[in-house]
CSV table of C-alpha atoms in Angstrom, one decimal:
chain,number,residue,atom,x,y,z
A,1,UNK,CA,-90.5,61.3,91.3
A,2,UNK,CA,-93.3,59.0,92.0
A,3,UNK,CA,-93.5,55.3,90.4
A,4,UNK,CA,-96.6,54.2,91.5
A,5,UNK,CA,-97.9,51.4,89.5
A,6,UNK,CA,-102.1,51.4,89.7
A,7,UNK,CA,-103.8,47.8,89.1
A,8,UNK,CA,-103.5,44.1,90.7
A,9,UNK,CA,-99.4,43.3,90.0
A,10,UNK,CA,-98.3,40.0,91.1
A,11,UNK,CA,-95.2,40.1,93.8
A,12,UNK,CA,-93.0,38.7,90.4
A,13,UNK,CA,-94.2,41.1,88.0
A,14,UNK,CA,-91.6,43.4,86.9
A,15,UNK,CA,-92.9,44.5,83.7
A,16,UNK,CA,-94.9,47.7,85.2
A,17,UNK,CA,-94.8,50.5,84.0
A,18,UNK,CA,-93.7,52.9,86.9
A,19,UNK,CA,-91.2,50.1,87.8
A,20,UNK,CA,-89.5,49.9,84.6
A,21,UNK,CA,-89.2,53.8,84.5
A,22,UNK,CA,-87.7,54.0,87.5
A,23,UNK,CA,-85.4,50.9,86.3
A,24,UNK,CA,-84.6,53.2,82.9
A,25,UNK,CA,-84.0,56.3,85.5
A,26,UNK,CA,-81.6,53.3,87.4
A,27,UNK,CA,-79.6,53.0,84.7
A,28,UNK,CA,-79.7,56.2,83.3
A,29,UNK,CA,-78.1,57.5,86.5
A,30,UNK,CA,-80.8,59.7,86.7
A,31,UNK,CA,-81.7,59.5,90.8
A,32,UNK,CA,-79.3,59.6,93.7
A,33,UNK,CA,-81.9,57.7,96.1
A,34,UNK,CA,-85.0,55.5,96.1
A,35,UNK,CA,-87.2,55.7,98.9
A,36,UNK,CA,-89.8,53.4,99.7
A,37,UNK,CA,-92.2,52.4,102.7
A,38,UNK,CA,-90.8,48.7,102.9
A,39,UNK,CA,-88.2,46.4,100.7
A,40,UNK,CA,-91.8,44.4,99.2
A,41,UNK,CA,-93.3,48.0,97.5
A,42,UNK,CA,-90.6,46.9,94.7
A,43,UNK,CA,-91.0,43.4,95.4
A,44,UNK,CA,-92.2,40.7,97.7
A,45,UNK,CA,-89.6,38.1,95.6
A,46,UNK,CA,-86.4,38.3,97.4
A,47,UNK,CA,-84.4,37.5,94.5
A,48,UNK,CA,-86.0,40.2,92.6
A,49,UNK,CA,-85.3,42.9,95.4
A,50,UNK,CA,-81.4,41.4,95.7
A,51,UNK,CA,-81.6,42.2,91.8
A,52,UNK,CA,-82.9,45.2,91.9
A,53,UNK,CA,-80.8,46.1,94.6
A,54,UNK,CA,-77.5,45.3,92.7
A,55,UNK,CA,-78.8,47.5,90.2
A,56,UNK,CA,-78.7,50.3,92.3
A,57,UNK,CA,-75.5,49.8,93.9
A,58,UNK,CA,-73.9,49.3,90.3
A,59,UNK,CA,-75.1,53.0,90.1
A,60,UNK,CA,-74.6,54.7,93.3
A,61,UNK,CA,-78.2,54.8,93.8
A,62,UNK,CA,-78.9,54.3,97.7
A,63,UNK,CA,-81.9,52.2,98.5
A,64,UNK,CA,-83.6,53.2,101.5
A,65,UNK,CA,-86.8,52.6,103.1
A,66,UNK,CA,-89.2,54.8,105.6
A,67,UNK,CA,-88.9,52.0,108.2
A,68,UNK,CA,-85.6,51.2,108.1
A,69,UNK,CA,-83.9,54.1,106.7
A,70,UNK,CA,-80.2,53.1,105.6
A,71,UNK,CA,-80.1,50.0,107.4
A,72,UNK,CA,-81.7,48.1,104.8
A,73,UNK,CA,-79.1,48.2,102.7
A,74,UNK,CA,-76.5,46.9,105.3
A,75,UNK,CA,-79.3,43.7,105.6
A,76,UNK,CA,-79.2,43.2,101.6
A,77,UNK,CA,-75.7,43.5,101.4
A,78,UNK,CA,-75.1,41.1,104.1
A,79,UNK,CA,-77.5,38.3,101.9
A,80,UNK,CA,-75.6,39.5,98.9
A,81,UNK,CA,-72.9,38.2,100.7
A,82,UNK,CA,-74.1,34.8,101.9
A,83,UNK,CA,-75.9,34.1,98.7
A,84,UNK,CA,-74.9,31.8,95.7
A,85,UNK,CA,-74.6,34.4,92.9
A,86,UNK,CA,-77.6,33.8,90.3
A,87,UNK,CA,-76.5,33.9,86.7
């Protein structure tokens, strides 16, 4: 499945419409991966990715990326850890 949002989106914009499928897909526990080119192709706000991300860990989903592979998520993880948790 592709979510490729056309147009001129801002780094914070999260109200796309291929992103918020793929959020609805999320949630539905509909996917067992996502799979993108680098972290910033879902967004170049790092709370937003450590959002996103705990979204997909809350549903199994593993979040990988071409350059990376797996190790991303160890990365995230390890911020998740040293962050302040956002309400």
């Amino acid at each position: 499945i592709n979510y490729t949002d056309l147009g001129d989106y801002p780094p914070e914009n999260v109200d796309r419409p291929g992103y918020k499928r793929m959020i609805n897909d999320i949630t539905n526990n509909n996917l067992d991966v996502i799979i993108t080119v680098i972290p910033g192709k879902i967004s170049n706000d790092v709370n937003l990715i450590l959002d996103f991300y705990k979204l997909c860990r809350d549903h199994q989903v593993d979040f990988l990326t071409a350059n990376e592979g797996p190790d991303v998520m160890k990365t995230l993880d390890i911020l998740l850890a040293k962050l302040p948790i956002r309400e």
